[in-house]
Amino acid sequence: MNPLEWLFGTRTGVIVLVVGGVLLCLLIAFIAERRMRKVYFNHEKEEDDDSLLG
């Protein structure tokens, strides 16, 4: 059996594709979050900081 036939043609193969896609998205989100924390770090609030949330 061709590996592509197994991956796209069986229920187990489709489940592997879906789970792999979810894990890939989680990994990308985790890496993006870490990079954004380095760029937009939390700083102390100052008097002249304007914020819509308080």
Short mmCIF file of C-alpha atoms in Angstrom, two decimals:
data_model
loop_
_atom_site.label_atom_id
_atom_site.label_comp_id
_atom_site.label_asym_id
_atom_site.label_seq_id
_atom_site.Cartn_x
_atom_site.Cartn_y
_atom_site.Cartn_z
CA MET A 1 0.00 0.00 0.00
CA ASN A 2 1.27 3.42 -0.98
CA PRO A 3 1.83 5.71 2.06
CA LEU A 4 -0.31 8.42 0.46
CA GLU A 5 -3.16 5.93 0.03
CA TRP A 6 -2.92 5.14 3.73
CA LEU A 7 -2.72 8.81 4.74
CA PHE A 8 -5.67 10.02 2.67
CA GLY A 9 -7.62 6.81 2.19
CA THR A 10 -8.05 5.41 5.68
CA ARG A 11 -9.75 6.76 8.75
CA THR A 12 -6.55 6.43 10.79
CA GLY A 13 -4.58 8.35 8.18
CA VAL A 14 -7.07 11.21 8.15
CA ILE A 15 -6.98 11.37 11.96
CA VAL A 16 -3.18 11.54 11.79
CA LEU A 17 -3.46 14.43 9.32
CA VAL A 18 -5.91 16.35 11.52
CA VAL A 19 -3.92 15.82 14.73
CA GLY A 20 -0.71 16.75 12.93
CA GLY A 21 -2.31 19.94 11.64
CA VAL A 22 -3.51 20.91 15.12
CA LEU A 23 -0.07 20.27 16.60
CA LEU A 24 1.58 22.30 13.85
CA CYS A 25 -0.76 25.25 14.49
CA LEU A 26 -0.08 25.05 18.24
CA LEU A 27 3.67 25.07 17.62
CA ILE A 28 3.42 28.10 15.32
CA ALA A 29 1.23 29.95 17.85
CA PHE A 30 3.68 29.16 20.67
CA ILE A 31 6.66 30.45 18.68
CA ALA A 32 4.79 33.58 17.59
CA GLU A 33 3.73 34.30 21.19
CA ARG A 34 7.31 34.03 22.45
CA ARG A 35 8.57 36.38 19.73
CA MET A 36 5.84 38.93 20.42
CA ARG A 37 6.60 38.90 24.17
CA LYS A 38 10.18 39.88 23.38
CA VAL A 39 9.02 42.74 21.16
CA TYR A 40 6.08 43.97 23.28
CA PHE A 41 7.27 43.36 26.83
CA ASN A 42 5.21 44.55 29.80
CA HIS A 43 6.48 47.82 31.18
CA GLU A 44 5.59 49.78 34.28
CA LYS A 45 2.58 52.03 33.87
CA GLU A 46 3.41 55.71 33.84
CA GLU A 47 1.17 58.71 34.50
CA ASP A 48 1.07 59.77 30.88
CA ASP A 49 0.13 56.30 29.57
CA ASP A 50 -3.21 56.44 27.79
CA SER A 51 -5.13 53.21 27.93
CA LEU A 52 -8.65 52.30 26.92
CA LEU A 53 -8.78 49.49 29.49
CA GLY A 54 -7.77 51.46 32.55
#
